[in-house]
Short mmCIF file of C-alpha atoms and ligand atoms in Angstrom, two decimals:
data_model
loop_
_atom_site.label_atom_id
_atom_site.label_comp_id
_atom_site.label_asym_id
_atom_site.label_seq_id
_atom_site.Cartn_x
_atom_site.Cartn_y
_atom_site.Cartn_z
CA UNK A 1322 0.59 -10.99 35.05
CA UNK A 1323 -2.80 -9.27 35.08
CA UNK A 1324 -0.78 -5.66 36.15
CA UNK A 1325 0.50 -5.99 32.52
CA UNK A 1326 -3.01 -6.06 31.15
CA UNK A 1327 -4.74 -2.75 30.80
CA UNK A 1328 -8.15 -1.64 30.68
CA UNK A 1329 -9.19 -0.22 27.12
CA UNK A 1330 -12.70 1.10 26.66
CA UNK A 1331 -14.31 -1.89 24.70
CA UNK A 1332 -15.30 -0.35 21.05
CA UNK A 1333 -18.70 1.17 20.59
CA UNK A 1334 -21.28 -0.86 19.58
CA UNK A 1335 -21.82 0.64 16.32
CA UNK A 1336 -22.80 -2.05 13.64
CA UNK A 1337 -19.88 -1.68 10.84
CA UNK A 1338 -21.47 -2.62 7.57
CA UNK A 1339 -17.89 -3.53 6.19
CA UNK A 1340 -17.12 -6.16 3.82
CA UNK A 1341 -15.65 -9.19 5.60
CA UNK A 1342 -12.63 -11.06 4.85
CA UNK A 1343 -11.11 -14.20 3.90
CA UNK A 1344 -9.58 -15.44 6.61
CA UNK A 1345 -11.19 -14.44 9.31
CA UNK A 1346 -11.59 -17.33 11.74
CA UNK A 1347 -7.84 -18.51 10.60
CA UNK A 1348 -6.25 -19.99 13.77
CA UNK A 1349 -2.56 -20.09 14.38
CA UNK A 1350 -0.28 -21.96 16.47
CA UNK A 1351 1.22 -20.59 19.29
CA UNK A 1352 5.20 -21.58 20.86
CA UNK A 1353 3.48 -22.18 23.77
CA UNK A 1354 1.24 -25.45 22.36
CA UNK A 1355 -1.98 -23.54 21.99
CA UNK A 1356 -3.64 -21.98 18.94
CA UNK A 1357 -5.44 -18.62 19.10
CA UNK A 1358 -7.67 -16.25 16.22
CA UNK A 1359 -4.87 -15.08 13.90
CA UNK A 1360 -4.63 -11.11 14.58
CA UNK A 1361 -3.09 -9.46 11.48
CA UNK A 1362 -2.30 -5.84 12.11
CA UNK A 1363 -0.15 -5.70 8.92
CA UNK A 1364 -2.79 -4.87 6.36
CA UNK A 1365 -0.36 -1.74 5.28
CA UNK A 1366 1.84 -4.67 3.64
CA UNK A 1367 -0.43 -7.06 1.66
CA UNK A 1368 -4.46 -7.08 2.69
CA UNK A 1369 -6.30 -9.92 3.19
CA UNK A 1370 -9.02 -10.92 0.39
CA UNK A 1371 -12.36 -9.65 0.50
CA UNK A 1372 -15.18 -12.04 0.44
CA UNK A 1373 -16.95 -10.64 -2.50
CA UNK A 1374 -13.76 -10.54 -4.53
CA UNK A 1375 -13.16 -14.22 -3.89
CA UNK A 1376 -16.71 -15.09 -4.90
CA UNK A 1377 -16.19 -12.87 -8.21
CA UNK A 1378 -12.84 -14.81 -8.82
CA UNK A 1379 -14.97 -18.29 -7.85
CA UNK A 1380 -17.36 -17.13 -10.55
CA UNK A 1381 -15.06 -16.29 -13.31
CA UNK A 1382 -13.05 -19.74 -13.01
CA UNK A 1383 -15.23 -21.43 -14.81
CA UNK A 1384 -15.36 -19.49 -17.79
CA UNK A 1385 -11.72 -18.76 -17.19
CA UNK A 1386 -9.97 -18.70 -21.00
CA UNK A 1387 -8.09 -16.79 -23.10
CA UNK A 1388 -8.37 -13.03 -23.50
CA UNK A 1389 -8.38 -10.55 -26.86
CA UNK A 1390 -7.50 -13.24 -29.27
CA UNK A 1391 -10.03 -15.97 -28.38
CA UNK A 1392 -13.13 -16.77 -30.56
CA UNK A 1393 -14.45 -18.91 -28.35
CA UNK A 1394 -17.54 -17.95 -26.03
CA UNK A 1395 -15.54 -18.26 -23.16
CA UNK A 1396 -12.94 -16.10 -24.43
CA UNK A 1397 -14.67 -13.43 -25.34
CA UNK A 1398 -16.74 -13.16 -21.87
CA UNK A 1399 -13.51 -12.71 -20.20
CA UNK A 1400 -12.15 -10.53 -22.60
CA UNK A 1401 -15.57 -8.41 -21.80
CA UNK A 1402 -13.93 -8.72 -17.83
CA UNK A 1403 -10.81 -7.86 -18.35
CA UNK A 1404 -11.98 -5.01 -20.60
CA UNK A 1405 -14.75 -3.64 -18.65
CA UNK A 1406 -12.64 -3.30 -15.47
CA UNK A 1407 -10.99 -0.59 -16.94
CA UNK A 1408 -14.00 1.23 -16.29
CA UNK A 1409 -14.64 0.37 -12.76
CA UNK A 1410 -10.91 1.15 -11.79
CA UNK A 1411 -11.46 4.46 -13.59
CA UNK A 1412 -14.92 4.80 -11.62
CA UNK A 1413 -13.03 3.87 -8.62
CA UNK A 1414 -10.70 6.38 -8.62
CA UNK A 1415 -12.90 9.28 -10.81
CA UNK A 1416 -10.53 8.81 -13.63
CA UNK A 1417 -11.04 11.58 -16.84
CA UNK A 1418 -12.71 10.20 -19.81
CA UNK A 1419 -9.26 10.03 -21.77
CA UNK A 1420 -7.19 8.46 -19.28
CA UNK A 1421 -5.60 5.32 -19.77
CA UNK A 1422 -5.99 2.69 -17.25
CA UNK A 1423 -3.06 0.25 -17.80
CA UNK A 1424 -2.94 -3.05 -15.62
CA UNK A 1425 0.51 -4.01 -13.77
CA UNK A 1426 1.54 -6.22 -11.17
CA UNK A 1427 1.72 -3.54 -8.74
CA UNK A 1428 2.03 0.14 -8.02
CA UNK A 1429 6.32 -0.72 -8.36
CA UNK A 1430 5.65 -1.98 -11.79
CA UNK A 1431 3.06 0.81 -12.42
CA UNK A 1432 5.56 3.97 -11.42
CA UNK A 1433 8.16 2.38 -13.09
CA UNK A 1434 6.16 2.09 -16.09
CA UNK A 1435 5.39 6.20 -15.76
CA UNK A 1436 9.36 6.35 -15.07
CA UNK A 1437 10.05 4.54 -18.68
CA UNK A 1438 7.74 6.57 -20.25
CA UNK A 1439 8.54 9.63 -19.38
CA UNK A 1440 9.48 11.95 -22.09
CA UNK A 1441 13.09 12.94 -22.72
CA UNK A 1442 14.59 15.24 -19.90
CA UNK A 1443 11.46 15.18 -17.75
CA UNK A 1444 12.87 16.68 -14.61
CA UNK A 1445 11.65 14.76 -11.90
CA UNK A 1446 10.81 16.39 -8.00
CA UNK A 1447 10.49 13.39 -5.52
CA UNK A 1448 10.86 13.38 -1.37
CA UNK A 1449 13.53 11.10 -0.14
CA UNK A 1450 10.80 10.10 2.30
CA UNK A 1451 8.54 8.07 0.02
CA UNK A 1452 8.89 4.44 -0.26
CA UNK A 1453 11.69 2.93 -2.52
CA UNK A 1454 8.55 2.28 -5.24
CA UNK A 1455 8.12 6.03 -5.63
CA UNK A 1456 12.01 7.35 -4.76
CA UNK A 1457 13.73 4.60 -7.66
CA UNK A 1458 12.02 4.71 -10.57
CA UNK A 1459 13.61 7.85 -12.05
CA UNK A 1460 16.81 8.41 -12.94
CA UNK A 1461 19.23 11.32 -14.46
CA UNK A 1462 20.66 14.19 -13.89
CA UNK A 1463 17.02 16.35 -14.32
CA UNK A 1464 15.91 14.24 -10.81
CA UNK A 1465 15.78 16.42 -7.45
CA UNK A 1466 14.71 14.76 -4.23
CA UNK A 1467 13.82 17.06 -1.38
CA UNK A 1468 14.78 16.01 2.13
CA UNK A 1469 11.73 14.97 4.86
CA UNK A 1470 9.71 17.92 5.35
CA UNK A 1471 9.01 19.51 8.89
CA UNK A 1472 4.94 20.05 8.31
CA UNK A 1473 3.23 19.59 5.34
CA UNK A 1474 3.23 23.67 4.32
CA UNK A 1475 6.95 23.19 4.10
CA UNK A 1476 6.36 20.33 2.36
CA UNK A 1477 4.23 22.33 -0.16
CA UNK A 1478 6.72 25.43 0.00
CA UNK A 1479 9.68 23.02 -0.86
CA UNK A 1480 7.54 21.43 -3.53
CA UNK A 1481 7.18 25.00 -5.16
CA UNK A 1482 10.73 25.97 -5.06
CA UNK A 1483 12.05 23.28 -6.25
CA UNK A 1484 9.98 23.20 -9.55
CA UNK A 1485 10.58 26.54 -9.86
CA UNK A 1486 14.09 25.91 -10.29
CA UNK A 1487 13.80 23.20 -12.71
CA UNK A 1488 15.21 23.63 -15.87
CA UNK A 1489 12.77 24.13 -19.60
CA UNK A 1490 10.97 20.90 -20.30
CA UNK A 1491 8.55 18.52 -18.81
CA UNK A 1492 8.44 18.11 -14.89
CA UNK A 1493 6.97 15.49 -12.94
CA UNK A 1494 6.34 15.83 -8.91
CA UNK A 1495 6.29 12.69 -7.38
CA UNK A 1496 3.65 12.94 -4.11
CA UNK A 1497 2.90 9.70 -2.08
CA UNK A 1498 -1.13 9.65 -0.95
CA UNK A 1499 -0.34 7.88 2.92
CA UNK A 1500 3.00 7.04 4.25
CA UNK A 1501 3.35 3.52 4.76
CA UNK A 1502 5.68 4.22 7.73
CA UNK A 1503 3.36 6.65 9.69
CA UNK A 1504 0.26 6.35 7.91
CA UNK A 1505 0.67 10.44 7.87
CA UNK A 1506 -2.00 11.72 4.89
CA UNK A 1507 0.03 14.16 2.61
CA UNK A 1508 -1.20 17.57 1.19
CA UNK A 1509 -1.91 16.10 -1.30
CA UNK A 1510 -4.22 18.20 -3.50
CA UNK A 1511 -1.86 21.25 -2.08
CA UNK A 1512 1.03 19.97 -3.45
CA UNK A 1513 -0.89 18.95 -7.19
CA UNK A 1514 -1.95 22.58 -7.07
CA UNK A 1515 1.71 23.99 -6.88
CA UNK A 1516 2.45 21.61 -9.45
CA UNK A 1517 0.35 22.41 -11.74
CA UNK A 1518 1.02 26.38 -11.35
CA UNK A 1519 4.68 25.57 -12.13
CA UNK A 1520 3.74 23.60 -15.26
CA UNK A 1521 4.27 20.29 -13.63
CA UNK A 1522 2.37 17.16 -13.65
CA UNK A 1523 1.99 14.72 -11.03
CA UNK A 1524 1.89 11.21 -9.95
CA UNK A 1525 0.24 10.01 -6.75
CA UNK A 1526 1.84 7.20 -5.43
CA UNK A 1527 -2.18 5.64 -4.19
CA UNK A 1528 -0.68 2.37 -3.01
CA UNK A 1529 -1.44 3.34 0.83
CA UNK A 1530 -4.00 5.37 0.54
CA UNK A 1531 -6.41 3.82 -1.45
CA UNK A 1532 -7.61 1.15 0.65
CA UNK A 1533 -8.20 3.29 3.49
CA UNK A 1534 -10.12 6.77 1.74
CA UNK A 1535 -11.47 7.59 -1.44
CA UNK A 1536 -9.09 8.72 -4.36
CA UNK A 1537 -10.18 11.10 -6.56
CA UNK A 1538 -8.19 12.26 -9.82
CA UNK A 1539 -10.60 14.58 -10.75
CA UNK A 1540 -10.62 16.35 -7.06
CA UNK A 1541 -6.76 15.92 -6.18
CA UNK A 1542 -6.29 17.43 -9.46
CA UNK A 1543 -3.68 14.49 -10.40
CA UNK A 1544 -2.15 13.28 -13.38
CA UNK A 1545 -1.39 9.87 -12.64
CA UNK A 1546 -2.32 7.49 -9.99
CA UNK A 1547 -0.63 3.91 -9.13
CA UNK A 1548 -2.39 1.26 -6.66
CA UNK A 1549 -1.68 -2.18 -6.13
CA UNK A 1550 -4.66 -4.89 -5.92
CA UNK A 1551 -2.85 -6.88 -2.87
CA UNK A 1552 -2.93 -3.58 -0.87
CA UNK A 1553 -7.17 -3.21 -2.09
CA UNK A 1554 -8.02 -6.50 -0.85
CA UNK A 1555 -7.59 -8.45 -3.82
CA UNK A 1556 -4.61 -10.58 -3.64
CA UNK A 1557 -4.41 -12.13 -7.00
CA UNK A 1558 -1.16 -9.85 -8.82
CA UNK A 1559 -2.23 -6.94 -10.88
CA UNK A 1560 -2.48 -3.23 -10.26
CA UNK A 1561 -3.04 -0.33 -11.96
CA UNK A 1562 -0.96 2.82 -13.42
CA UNK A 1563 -3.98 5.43 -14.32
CA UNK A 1564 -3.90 8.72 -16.17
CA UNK A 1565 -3.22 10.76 -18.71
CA UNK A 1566 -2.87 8.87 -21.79
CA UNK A 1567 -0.71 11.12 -24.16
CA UNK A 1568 3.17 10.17 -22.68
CA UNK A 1569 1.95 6.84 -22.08
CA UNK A 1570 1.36 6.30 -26.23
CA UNK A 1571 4.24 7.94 -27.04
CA UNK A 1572 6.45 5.85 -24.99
CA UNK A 1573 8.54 2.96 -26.05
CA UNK A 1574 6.32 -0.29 -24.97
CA UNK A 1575 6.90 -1.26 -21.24
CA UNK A 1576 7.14 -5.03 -22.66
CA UNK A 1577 7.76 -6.18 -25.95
CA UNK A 1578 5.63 -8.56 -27.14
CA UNK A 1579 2.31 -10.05 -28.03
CA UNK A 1580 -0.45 -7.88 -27.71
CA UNK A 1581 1.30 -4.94 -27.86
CA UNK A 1582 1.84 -4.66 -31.90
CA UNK A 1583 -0.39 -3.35 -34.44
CA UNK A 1584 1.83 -4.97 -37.62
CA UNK A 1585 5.00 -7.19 -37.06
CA UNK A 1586 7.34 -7.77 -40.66
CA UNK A 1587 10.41 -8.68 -41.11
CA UNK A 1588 12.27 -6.04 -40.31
CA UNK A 1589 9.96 -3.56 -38.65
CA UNK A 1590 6.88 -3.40 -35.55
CA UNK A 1591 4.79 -1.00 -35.48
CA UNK A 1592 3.18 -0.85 -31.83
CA UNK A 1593 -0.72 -0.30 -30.78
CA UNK A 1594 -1.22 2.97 -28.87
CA UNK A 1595 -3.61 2.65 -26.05
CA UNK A 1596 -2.92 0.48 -22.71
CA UNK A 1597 -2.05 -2.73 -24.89
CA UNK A 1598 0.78 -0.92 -25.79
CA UNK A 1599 2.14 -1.83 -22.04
CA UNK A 1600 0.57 -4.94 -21.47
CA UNK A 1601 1.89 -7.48 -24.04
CA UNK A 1602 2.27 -10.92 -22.85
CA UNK A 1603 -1.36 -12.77 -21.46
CA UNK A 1604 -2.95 -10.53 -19.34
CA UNK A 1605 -4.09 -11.21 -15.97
CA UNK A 1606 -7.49 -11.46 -15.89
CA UNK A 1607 -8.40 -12.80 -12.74
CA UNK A 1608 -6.17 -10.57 -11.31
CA UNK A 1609 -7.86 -7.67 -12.75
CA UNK A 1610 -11.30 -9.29 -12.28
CA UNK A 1611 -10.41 -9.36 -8.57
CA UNK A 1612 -9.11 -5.50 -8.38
CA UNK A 1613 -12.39 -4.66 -10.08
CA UNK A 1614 -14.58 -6.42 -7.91
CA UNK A 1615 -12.25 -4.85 -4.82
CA UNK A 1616 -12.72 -1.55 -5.65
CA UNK A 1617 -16.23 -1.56 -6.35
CA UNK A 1618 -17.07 -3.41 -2.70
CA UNK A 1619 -14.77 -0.39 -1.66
CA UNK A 1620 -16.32 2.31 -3.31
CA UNK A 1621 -20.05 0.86 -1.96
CA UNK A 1622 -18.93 1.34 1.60
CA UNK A 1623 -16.49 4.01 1.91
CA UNK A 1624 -18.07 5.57 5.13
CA UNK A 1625 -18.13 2.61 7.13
CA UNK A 1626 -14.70 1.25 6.32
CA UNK A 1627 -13.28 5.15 7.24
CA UNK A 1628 -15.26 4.72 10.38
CA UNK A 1629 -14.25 1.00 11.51
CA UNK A 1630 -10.76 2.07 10.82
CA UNK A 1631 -10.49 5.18 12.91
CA UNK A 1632 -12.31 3.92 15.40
CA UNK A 1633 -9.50 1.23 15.55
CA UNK A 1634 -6.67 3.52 14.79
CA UNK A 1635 -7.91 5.87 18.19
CA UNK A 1636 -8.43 2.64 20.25
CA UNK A 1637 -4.78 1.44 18.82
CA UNK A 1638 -3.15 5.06 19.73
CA UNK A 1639 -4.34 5.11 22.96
CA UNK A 1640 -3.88 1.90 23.44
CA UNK A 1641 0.19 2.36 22.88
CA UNK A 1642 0.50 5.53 24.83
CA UNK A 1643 0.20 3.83 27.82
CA UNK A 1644 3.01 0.85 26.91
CA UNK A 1645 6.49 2.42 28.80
CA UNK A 1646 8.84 3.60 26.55
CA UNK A 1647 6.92 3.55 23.73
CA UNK A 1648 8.09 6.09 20.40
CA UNK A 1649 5.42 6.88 18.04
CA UNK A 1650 7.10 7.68 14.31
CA UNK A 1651 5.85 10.46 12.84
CA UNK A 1652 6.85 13.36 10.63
CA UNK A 1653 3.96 15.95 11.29
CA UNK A 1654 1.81 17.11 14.48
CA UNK A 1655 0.74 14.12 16.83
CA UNK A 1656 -2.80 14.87 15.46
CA UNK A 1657 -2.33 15.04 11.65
CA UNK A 1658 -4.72 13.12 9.67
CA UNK A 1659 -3.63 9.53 8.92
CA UNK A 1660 -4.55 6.02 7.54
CA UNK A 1661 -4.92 3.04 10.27
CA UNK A 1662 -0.46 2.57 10.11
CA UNK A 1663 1.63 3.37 13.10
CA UNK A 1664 5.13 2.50 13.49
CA UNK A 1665 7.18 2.68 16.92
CA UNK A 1666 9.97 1.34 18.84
CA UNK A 1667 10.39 0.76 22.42
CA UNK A 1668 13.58 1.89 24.52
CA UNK A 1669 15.57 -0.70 25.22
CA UNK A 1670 13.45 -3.32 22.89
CA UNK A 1671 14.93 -4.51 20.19
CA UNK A 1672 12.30 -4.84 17.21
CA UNK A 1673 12.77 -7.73 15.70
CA UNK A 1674 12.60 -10.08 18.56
CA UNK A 1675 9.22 -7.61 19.86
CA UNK A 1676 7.84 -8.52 16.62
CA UNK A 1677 8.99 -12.59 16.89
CA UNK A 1678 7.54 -12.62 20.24
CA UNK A 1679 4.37 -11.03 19.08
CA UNK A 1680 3.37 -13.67 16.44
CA UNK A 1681 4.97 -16.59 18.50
CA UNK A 1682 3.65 -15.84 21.88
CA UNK A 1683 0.04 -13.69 21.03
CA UNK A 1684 -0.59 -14.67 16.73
CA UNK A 1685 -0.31 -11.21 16.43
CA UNK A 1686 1.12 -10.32 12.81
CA UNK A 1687 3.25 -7.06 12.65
CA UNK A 1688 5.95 -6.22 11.09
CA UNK A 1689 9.42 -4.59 11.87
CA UNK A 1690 12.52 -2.88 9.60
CA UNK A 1691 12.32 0.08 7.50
CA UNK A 1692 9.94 -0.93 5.69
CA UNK A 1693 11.39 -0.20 2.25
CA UNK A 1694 11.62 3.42 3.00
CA UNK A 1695 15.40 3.42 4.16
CA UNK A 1696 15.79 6.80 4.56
CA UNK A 1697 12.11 8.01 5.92
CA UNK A 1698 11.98 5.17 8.73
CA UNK A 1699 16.06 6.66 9.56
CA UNK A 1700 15.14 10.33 9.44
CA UNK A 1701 11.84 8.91 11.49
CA UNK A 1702 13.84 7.02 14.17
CA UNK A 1703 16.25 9.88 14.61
CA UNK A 1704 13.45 12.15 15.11
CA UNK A 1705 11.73 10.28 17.39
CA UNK A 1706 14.90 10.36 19.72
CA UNK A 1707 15.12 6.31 19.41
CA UNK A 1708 18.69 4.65 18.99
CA UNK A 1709 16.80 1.74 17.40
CA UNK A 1710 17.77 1.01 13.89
CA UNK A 1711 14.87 -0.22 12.67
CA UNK A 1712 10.72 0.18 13.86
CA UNK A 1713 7.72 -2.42 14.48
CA UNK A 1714 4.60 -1.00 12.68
CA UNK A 1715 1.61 -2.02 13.10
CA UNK A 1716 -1.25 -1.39 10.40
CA UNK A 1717 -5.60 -2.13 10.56
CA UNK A 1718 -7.72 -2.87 8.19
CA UNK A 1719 -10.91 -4.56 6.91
CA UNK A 1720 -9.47 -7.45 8.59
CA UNK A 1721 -9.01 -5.64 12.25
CA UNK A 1722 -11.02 -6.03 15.08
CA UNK A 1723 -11.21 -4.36 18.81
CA UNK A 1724 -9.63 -7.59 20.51
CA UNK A 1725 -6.64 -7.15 17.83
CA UNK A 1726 -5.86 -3.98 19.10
CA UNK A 1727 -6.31 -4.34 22.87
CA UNK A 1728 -4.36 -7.98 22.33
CA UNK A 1729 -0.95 -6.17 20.63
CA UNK A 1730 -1.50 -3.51 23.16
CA UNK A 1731 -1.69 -6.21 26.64
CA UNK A 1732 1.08 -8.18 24.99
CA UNK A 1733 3.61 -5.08 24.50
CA UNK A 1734 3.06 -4.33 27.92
CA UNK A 1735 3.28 -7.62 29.04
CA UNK A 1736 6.49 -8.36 26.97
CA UNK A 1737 8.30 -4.61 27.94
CA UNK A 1738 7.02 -5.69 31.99
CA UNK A 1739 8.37 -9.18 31.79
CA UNK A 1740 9.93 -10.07 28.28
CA UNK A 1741 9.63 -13.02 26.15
CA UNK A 1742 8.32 -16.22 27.62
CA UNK A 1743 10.37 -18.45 24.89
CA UNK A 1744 13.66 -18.20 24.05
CA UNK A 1745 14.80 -16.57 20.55
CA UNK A 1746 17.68 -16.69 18.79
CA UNK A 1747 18.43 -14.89 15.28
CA UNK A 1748 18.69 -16.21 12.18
CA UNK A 1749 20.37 -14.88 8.83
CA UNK A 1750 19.70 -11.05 10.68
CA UNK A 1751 15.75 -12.09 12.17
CA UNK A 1752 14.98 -13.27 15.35
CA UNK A 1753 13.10 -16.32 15.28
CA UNK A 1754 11.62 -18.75 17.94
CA UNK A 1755 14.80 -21.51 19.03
CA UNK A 1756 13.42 -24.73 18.49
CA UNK A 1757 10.10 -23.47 16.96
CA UNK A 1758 7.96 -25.99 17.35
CA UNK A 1759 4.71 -24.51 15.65
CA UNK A 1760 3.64 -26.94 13.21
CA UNK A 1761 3.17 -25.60 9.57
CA UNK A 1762 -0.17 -26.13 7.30
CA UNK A 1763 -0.46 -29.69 6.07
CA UNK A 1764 -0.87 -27.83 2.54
CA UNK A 1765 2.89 -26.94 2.77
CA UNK A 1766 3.60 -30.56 2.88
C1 PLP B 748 3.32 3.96 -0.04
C2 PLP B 748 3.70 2.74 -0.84
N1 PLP B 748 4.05 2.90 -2.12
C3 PLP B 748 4.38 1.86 -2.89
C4 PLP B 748 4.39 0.59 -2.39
C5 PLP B 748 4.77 -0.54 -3.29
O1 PLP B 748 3.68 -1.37 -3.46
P1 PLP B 748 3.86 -2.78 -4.20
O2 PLP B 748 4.82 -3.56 -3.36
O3 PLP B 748 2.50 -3.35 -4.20
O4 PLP B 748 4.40 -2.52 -5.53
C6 PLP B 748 4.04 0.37 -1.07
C7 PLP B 748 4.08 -0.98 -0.49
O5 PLP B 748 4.24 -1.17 0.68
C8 PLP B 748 3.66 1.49 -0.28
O6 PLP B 748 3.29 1.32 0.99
#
């Protein structure tokens, strides 16, 4: 057994002052009886909490009440929350005075909120390699998706052309910050620059990116910018759609209802302009409380969490170079600048049960598929010269340590030397452990 177990330099000792996370002693059970330190390498899907923003939502609950219409005390402190974290998500992200900053479950909800609002025949430039969020919002004739660039000048060249070619009207490029398959950081104040020469404006899709670097409208020279709060650390449902405010008052109301009218009669509404206009229904304000609170932690410590996570992304890298077999994704050079994601597949592994044996056998959380970008993670596998139809990524974070990474990297080599110790058998299309006998929280009853 210990020939499957290599020998990773241990991380420097460099004191990360990062923000810790919820969560981080959480055991799990193991198939094999025992429990172990829960190692979640799949930050790129949902992050875990921060500690500050759970003691900001701990402090709001008490005053927790309604927001806008209340006259009560309580009321109007947390409409003074929900109000003022406008202007910490437009801090966060360097926002222009006018912008709006409009609250949303997520960046889905936010770019499909851009995609309704979009005036008449926008023509819309988009790469078929962003995830479904970014590629499905638009629709028409006037929409144009490009095909997975080869390095990210083409990417900019192909950018250019094709707005060149678009027809009279308004045009909106579509550019995603970090690939959520590779991690790979686009060109993306490049690509805003060709935009804007051909009299386009842009959305960056943020939801990757953001937790990992600072995002700034001002220097990407962006339009629009969509994040999602689980993604920044603050799992409690809202996110943001950010930017210019003009299209976004002129649109038809994302929702219709309360909140969102200036006059309702008989017969006729007139809606509010401004980012009510989008948000009718009760708002969520500990949601947005919690995304505020994120991003400022964030913003307070941006060199250390860059640091802790590329020190973990080299020491995860090098790590799975040595595991046999092993096929990085990746559209661009082997040393173009990413976020802490990195998807693979092993020959003759099949994914799903790699990533069942991982959590089973080592409480390693990863996960595998295509990752809702069907045709990136294809284009990606084919590339990569796999015959797998589907990838295991693995993604750091806040929540990440050293032994995470050197424990997904012994057990891959461990499971590729000498497979699975259980026995797994697959369920509605997902391997799972047979007879599984992990026990479940008491909380789930
Ligand atoms: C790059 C990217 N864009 C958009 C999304 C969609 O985010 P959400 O599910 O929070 O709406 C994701 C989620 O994985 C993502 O990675």
């Amino acid at each position: 057994m210990s020939s499957a177990v290599i020998d990773i330099p241990k991380q420097s000792d460099v004191d990360y002052r990062i923000p810790a996370v919820v969560g981080r002693s959480l055991q799990v059970p193991l198939v094999t009886g025992e429990h172990i330190g829960y190692a979640n390498l799949d930050h790129g899907a949902s992050a875990p909490c921060l500690e500050p923003v759970q003691s900001a939502v701990d402090e709001l609950l008490p005053w927790y009440a309604s927001v806008h219409r209340g006259a009560g005390f309580a009321s109007q402190v947390c409409t003074r929350v929900y109000e003022g974290a406008r202007d910490k998500l437009r801090a966060f992200v360097g926002a222009r005075r006018t912008d709006s900053v409009i609250f949303t479950r997520n960046t889905t909800d936010a770019l499909n909120l851009l995609g309704r609002a979009l005036p008449r025949g926008t023509s819309v430039v988009v790469f078929d390699t962003e995830h479904h969020a970014a590629l499905l919002p638009w629709s028409g004739p006037r929409v144009r998706r490009l095909p997975a660039p080869e390095t990210p000048a083409d990417a900019i060249a192909a950018l250019d052309a094709a707005l060149a070619e678009c027809q009279e009207g308004p045009r909106l490029a579509v550019i995603t910050g970090a690939s959520n398959v590779t991690g790979e950081v686009w060109p993306v104040a490049e690509l805003a620059k060709v935009a804007r020469r051909r009299g386009a404006r842009t959305v960056l899709d943020a939801a990757q990116l953001a937790p990992h670097r600072p995002v700034r409208i001002g220097e990407l020279d962006v339009d629009y910018v969509a994040i999602s709060g689980h993604k920044l650390y603050a799992p409690f449902g809202a996110g943001a759609l950010i930017g210019r405010a003009d299209w976004l008052n002129a649109a038809e109301p994302y929702l219709a209802g309360g909140g969102a009218t200036r006059l309702v009669q008989e017969r006729s509404v007139s809606w509010t302009t401004g980012p009510e206009r989008h948000e009718a229904g009760s708002p969520n304000t500990v949601g947005v409380h919690a995304l505020a609170k994120a991003c400022e932690t964030l913003a307070a410590n941006w060199p250390d969490v860059v640091e802790h996570e590329e020190t973990l992304l080299r020491r995860l890298r090098a790590g799975l170079r040595g595991v046999p077999g092993l096929r990085e994704l990746r559209l661009f050079d082997a040393d173009h600048d990413r976020v802490g994601v990195v998807s693979f597949t092993i020959d003759g592994q099949d994914p799903g049960l790699l990533a069942a044996a991982l959590s089973a056998e080592h409480g390693i959380g990863v996960r595998d598929g295509l990752f809702c970008a069907h045709v990136a993670t294809r284009r990606l596998l084919s590339r990569a010269g796999s015959d797998a139809d589907r990838a295991v990524r693995v993604s750091v974070g806040l929540g990440t340590t050293a032994e995470h990474v050197d424990r997904l990297v012994n057990a891959l080599r461990r499971l590729v030397a000498m497979g699975p110790v259980w026995r797994y058998e697959q369920v509605d299309g997902r391997w799972v452990p047979a007879d599984d006998p992990r026990p479940v929280p008491d909380f789930l009853g």
